Short mmCIF file of the C-alpha atoms (twelve columns), coordinates in Angstrom:
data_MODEL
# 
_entry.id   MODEL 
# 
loop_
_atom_site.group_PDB 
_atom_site.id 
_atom_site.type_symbol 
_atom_site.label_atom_id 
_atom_site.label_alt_id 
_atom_site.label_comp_id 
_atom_site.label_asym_id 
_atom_site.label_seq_id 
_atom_site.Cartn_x 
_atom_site.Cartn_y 
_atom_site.Cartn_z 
_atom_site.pdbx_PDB_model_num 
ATOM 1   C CA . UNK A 1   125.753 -40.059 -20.943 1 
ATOM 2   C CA . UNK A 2   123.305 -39.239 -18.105 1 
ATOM 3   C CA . UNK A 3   124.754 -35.365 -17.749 1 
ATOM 4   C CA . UNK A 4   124.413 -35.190 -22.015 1 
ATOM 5   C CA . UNK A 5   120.666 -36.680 -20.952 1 
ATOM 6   C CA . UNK A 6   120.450 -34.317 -17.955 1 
ATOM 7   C CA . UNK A 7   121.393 -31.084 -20.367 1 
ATOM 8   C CA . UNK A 8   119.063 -32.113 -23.322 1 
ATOM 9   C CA . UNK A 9   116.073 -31.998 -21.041 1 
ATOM 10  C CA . UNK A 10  117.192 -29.007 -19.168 1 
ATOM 11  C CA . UNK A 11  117.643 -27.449 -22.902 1 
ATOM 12  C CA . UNK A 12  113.804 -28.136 -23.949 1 
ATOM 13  C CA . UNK A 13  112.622 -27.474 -20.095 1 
ATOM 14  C CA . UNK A 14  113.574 -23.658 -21.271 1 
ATOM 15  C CA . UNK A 15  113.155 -23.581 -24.229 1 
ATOM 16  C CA . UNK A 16  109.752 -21.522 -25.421 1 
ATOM 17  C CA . UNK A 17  106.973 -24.537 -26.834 1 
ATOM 18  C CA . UNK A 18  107.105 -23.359 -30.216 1 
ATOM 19  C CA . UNK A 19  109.909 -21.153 -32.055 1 
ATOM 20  C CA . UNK A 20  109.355 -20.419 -36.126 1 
ATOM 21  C CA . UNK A 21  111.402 -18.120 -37.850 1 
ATOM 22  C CA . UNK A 22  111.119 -16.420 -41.083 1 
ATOM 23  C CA . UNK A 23  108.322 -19.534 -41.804 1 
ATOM 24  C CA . UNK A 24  107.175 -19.490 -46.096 1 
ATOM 25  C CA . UNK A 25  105.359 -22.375 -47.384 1 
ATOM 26  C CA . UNK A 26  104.677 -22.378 -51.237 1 
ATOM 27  C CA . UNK A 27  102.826 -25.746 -52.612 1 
ATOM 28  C CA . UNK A 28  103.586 -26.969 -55.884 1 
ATOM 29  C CA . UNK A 29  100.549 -25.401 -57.501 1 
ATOM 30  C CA . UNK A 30  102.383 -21.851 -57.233 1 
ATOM 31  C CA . UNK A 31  100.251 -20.748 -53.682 1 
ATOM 32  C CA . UNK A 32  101.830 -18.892 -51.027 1 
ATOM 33  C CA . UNK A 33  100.139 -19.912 -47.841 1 
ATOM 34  C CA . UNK A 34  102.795 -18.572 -45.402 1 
ATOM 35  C CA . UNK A 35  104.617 -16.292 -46.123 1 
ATOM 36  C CA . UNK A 36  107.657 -14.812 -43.041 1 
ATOM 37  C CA . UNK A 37  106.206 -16.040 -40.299 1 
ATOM 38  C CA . UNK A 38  107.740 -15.345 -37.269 1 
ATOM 39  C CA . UNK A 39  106.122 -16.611 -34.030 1 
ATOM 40  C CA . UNK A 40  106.941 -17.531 -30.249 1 
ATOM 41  C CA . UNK A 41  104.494 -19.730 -28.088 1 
ATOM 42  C CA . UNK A 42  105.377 -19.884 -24.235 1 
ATOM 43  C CA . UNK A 43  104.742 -23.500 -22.194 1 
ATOM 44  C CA . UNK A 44  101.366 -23.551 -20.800 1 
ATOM 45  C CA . UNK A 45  99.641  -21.068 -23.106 1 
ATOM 46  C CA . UNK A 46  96.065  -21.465 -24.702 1 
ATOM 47  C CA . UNK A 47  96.713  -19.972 -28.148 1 
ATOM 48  C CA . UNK A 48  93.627  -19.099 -30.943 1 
ATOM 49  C CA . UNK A 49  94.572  -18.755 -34.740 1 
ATOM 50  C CA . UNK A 50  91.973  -16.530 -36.483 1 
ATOM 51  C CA . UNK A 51  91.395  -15.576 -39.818 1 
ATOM 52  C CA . UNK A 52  89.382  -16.802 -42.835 1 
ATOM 53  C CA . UNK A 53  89.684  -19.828 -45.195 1 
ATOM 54  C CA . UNK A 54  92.926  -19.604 -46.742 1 
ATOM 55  C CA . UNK A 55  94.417  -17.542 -44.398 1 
ATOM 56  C CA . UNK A 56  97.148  -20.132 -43.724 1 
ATOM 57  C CA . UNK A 57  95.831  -21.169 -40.414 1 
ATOM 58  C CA . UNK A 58  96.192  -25.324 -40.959 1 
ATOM 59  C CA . UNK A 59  99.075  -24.979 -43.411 1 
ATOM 60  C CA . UNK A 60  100.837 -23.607 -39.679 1 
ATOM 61  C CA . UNK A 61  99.454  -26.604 -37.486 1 
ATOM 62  C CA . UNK A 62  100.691 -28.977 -40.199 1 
ATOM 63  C CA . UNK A 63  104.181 -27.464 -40.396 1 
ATOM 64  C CA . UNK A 64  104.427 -27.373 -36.897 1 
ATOM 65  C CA . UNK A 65  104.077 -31.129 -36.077 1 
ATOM 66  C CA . UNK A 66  106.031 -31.531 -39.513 1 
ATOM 67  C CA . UNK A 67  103.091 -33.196 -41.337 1 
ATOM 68  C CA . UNK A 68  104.271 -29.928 -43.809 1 
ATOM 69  C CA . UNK A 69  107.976 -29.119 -44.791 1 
ATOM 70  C CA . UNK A 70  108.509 -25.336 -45.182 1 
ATOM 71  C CA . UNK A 71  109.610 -23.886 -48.344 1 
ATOM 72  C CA . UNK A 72  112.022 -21.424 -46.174 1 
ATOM 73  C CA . UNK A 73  112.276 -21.148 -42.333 1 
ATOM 74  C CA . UNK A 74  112.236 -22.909 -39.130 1 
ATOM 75  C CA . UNK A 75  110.243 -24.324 -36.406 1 
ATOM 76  C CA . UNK A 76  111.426 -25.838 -33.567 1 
ATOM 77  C CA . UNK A 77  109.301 -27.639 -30.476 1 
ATOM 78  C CA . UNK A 78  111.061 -27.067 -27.119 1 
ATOM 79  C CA . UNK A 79  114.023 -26.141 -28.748 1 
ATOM 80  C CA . UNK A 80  114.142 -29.104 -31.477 1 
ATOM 81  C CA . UNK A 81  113.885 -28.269 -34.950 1 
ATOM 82  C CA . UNK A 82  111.339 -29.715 -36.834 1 
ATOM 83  C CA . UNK A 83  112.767 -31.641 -39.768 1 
ATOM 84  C CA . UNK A 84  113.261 -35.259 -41.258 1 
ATOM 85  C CA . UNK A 85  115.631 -36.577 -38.744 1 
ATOM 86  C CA . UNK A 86  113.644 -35.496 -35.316 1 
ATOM 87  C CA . UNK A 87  109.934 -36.259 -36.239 1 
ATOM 88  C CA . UNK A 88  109.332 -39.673 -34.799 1 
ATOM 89  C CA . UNK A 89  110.477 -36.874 -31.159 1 
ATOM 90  C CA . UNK A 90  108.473 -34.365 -32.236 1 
ATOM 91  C CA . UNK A 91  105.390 -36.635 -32.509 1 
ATOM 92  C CA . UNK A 92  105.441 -37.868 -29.143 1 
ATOM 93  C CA . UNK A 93  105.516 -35.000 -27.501 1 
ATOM 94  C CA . UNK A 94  102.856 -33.013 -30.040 1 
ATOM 95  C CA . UNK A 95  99.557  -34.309 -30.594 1 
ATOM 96  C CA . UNK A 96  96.910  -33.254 -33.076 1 
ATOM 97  C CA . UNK A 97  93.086  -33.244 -32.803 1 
ATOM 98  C CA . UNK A 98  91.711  -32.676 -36.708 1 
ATOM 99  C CA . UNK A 99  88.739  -31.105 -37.989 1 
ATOM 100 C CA . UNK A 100 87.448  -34.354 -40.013 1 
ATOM 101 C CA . UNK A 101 88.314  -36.582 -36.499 1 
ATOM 102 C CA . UNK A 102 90.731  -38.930 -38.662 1 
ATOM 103 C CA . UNK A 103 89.344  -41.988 -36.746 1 
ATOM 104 C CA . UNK A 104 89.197  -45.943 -38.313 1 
ATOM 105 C CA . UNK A 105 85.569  -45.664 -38.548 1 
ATOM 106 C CA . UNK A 106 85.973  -50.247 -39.034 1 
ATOM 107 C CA . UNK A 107 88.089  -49.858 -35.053 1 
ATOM 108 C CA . UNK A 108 86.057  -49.606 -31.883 1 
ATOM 109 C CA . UNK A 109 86.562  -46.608 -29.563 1 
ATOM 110 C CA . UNK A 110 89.692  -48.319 -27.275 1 
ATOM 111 C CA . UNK A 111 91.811  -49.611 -30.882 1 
ATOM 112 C CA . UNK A 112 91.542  -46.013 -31.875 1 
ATOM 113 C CA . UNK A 113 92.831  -44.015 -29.135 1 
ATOM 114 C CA . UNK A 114 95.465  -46.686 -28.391 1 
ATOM 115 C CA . UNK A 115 97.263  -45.302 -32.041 1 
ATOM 116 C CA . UNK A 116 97.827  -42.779 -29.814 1 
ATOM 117 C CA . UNK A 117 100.446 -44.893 -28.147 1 
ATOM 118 C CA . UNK A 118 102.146 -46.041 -31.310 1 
ATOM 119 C CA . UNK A 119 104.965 -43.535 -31.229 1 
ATOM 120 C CA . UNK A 120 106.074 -44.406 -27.954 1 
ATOM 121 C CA . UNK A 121 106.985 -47.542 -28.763 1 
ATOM 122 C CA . UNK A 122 109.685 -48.683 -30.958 1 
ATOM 123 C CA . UNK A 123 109.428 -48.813 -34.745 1 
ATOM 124 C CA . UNK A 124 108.812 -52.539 -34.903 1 
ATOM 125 C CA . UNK A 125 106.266 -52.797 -32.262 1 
ATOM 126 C CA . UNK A 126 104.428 -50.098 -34.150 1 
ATOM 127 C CA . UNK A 127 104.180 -51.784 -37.363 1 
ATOM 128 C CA . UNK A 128 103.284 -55.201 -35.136 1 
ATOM 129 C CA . UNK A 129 100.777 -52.980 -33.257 1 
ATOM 130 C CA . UNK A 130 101.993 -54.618 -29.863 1 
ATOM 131 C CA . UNK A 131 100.696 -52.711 -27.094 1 
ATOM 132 C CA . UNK A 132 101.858 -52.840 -23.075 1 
ATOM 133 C CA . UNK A 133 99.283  -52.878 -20.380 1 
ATOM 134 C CA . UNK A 134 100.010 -49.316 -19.360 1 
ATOM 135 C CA . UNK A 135 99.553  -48.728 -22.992 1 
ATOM 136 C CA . UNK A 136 95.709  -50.108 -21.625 1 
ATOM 137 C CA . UNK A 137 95.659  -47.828 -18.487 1 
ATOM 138 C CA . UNK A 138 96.435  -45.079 -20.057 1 
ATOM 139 C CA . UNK A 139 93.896  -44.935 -22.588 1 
ATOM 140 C CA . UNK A 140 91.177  -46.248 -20.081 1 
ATOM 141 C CA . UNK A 141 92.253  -43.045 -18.443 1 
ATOM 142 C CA . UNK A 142 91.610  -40.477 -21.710 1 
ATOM 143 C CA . UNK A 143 88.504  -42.047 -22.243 1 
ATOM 144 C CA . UNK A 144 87.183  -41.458 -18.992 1 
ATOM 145 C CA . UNK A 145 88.248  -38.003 -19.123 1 
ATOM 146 C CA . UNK A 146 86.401  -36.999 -22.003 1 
ATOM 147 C CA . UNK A 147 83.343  -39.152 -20.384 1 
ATOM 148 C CA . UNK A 148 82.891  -42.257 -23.021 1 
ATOM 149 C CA . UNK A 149 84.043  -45.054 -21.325 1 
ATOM 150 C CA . UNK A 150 80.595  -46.776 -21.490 1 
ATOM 151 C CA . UNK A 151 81.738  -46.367 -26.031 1 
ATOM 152 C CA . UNK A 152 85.025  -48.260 -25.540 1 
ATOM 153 C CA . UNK A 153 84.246  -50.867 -27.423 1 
ATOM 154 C CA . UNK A 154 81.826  -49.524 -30.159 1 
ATOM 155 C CA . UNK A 155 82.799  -49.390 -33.635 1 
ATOM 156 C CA . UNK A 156 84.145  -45.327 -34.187 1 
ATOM 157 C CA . UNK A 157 81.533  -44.476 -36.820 1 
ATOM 158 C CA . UNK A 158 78.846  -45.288 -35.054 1 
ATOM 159 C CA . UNK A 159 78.943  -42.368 -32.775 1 
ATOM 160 C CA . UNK A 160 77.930  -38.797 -32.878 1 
ATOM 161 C CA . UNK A 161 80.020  -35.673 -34.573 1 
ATOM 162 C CA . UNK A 162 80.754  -34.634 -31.038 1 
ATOM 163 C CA . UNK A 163 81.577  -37.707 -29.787 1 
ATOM 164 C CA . UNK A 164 84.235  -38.543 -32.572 1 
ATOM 165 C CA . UNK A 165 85.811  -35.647 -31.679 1 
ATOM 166 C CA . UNK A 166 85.819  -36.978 -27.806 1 
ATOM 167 C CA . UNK A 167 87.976  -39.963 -28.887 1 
ATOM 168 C CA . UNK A 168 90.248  -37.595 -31.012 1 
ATOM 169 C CA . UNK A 169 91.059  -35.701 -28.071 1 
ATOM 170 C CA . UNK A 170 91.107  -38.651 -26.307 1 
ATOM 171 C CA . UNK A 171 94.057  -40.212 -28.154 1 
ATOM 172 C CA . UNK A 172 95.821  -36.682 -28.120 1 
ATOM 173 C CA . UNK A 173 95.941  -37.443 -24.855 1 
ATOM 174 C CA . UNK A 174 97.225  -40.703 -24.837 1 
ATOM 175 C CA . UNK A 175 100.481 -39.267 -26.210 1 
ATOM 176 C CA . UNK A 176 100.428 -37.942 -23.302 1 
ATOM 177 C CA . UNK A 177 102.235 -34.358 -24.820 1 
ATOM 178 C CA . UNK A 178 102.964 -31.197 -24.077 1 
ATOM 179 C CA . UNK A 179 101.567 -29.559 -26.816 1 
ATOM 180 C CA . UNK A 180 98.179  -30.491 -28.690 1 
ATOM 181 C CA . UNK A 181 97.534  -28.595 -31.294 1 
ATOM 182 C CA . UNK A 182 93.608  -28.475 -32.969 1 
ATOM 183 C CA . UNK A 183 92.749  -27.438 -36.183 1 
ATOM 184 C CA . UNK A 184 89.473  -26.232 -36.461 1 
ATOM 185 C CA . UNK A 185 88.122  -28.947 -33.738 1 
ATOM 186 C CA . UNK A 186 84.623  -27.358 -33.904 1 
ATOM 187 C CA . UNK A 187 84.213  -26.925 -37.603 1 
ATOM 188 C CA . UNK A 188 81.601  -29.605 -38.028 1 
ATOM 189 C CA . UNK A 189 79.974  -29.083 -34.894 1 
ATOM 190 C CA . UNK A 190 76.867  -27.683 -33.441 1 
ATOM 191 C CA . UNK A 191 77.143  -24.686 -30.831 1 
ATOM 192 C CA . UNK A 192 76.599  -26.543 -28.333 1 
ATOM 193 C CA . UNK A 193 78.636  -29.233 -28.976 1 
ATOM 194 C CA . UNK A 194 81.319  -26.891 -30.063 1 
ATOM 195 C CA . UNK A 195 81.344  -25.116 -26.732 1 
ATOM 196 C CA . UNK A 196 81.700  -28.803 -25.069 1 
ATOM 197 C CA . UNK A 197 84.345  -29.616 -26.944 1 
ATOM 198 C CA . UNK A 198 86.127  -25.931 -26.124 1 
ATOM 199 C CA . UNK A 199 85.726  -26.760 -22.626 1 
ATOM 200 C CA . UNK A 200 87.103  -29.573 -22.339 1 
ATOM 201 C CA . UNK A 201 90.380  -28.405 -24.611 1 
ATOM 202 C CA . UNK A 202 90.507  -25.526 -22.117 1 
ATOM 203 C CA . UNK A 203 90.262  -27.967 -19.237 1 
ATOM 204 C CA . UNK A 204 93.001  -30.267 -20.397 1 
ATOM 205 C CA . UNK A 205 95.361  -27.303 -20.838 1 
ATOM 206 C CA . UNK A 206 94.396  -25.812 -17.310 1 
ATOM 207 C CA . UNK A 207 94.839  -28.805 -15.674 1 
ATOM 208 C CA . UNK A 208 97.731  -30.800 -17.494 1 
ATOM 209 C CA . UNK A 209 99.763  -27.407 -18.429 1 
ATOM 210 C CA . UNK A 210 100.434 -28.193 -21.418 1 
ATOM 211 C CA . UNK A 211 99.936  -25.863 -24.057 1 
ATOM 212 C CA . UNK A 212 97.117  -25.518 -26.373 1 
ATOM 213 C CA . UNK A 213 97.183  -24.350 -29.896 1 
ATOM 214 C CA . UNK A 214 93.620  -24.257 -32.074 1 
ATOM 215 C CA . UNK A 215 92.705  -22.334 -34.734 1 
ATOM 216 C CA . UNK A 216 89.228  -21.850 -34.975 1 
ATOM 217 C CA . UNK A 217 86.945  -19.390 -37.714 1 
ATOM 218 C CA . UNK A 218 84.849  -17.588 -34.621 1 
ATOM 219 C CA . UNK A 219 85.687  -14.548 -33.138 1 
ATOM 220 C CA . UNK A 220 83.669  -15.466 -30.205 1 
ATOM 221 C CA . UNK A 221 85.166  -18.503 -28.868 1 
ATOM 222 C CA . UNK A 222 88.348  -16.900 -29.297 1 
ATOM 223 C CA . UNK A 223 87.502  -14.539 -27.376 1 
ATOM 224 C CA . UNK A 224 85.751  -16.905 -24.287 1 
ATOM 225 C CA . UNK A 225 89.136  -19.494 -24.223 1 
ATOM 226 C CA . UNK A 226 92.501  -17.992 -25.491 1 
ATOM 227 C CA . UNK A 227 95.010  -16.112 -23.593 1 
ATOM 228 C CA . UNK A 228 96.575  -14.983 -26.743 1 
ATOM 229 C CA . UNK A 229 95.368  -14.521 -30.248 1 
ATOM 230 C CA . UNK A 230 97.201  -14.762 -33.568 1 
ATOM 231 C CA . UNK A 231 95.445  -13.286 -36.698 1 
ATOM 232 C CA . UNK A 232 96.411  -15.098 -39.940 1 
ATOM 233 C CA . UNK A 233 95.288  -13.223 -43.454 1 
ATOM 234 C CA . UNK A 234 97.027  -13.975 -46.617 1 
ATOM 235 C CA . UNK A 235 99.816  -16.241 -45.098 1 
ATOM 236 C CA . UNK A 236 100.652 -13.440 -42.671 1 
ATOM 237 C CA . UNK A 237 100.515 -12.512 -39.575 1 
ATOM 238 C CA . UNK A 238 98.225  -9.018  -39.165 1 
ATOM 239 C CA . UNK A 239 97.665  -9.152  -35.522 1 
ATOM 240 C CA . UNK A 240 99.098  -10.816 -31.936 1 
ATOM 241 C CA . UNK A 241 97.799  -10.355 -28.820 1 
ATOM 242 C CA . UNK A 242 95.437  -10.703 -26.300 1 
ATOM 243 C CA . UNK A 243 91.383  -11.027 -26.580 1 
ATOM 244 C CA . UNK A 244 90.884  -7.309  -25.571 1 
ATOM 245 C CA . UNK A 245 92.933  -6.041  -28.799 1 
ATOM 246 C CA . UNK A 246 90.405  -7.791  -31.105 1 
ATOM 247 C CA . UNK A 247 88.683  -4.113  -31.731 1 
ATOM 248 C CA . UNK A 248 86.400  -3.794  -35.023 1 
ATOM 249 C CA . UNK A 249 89.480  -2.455  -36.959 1 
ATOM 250 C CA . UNK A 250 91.405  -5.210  -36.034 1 
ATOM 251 C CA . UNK A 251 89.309  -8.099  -37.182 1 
ATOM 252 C CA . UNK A 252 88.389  -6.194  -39.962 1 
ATOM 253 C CA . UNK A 253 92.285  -6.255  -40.742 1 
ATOM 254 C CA . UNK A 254 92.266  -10.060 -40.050 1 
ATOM 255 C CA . UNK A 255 89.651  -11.141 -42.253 1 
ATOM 256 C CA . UNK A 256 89.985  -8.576  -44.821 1 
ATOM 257 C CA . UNK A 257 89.380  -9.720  -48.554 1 
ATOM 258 C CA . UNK A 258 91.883  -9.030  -51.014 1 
ATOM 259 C CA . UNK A 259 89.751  -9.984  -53.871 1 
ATOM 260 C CA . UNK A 260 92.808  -12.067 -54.720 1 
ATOM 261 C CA . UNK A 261 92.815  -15.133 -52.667 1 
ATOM 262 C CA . UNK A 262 94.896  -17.619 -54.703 1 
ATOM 263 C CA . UNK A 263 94.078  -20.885 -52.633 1 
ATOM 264 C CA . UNK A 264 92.730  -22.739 -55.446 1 
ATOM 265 C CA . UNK A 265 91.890  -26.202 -54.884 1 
ATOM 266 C CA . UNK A 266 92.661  -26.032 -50.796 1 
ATOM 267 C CA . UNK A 267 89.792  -25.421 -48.310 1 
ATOM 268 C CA . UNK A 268 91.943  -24.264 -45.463 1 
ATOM 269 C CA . UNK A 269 95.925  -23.020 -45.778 1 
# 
């Protein structure tokens, strides 16, 4: 059992952090938001998703950590395809910081980030909410990192835009994974808020390795904290690369307007 153990690990140790193959997603309304993506992430890369609304930039994220079932394809984390059967795996090792925060506004600071910790503990003592003292230390330790331990115990909707979005990358972190991905984490936000919160994704990337995955609608801070860009428009992909490709003519190509954008009824693909 310990070599089968042994091999697994080896197995998602070289495996690239994200695979998706041949990746369509049609929603029941008729849209198309992806449509043949094909896409390889390496470990320890900081990755930006461009293109406009509708461009199919969320609708990825979400069928990434499986919160979205493709219509055709595959994705697989660290070599693990993500279906049915594997996403209580997938979840613990890929966390996701949202746009709208998706706190418990009623929960102070600490109860929050501690869901982090739910799917690293067994089914039952998830539904019980039973927590261990690491469980504790470990979310002390993300809250200090994104600098609100004097919040712990404040209720989460008392606190600023920017520092909601603190204690959503703070319980990303207390999955402790190796991959966060961030869909449009800076939406909602000032600049300089925004740029805080961009610094401090960047940060947890450099320093834990892990890698990072955010789509985001400026060109700009693309351009400041990626390694790699990947231009979405129309469910495809138009452009991947690094920050110096993103000429005129190819952003033009990214967030080009086919004066038939058929995302009725969804703000973001």
């Amino acid at each position: 059992m310990a070599l089968a153990t042994n091999n697994s690990s080896n197995k998602a140790a070289d495996a690239p952090a994200i695979t998706i193959a041949g990746l369509e997603k049609r929603f029941a309304n008729g849209v198309e938001a992806l449509r043949g993506v094909d896409l390889t992430i390496e470990p320890g890369s900081f990755v930006a998703i461009l293109g406009p609304s509708g461009a199919g930039k969320s609708t990825l994220l979400r069928c990434i950590n499986g919160l979205e079932t493709p219509s055709r394809g595959s994705v697989a984390v660290r070599g693990l395809a993500v279906e049915k059967g594997n996403l209580r795996a997938i979840r613990t090792e890929v966390a996701m910081v949202f746009q709208s925060f998706n706190l418990v506004g009623r929960l102070n600071v600490m109860a929050n980030i501690l869901c982090g910790r739910l799917g690293k503990r067994s089914t039952l003592g998830s539904l019980l909410y039973l927590m261990r003292p690491e469980d504790r230390t470990i979310a002390e330790h993300a809250l200090a990192r994104v600098g609100l331990t004097e919040r712990a115990w404040e209720r989460a909707d008392r606190l600023s835009g920017g520092q909601q979005q603190r204690v959503g990358i703070a319980r990303a972190l207390a999955q402790e994974p190796v991959i966060m991905l961030a869909d449009e984490p800076v939406a909602s936000l000032d600049p300089a808020t925004s740029e805080e919160i961009l610094d401090l994704l960047r940060e947890i990337q450099e320093r834990d390795g892990i890698t990072m995955v955010v789509s985001l609608h400026q060109v700009e801070y693309a351009r400041r904290y990626a390694d790699r860009v990947i231009g979405l428009n129309d469910g495809r992909i138009v452009y991947d690369g690094g920050v110096a490709g993103l000429t005129d003519d190819v952003l033009a190509a990214i967030y080009h307007r086919s004066g038939n954008d058929d995302e009725a009824g969804l703000s973001d693909r």
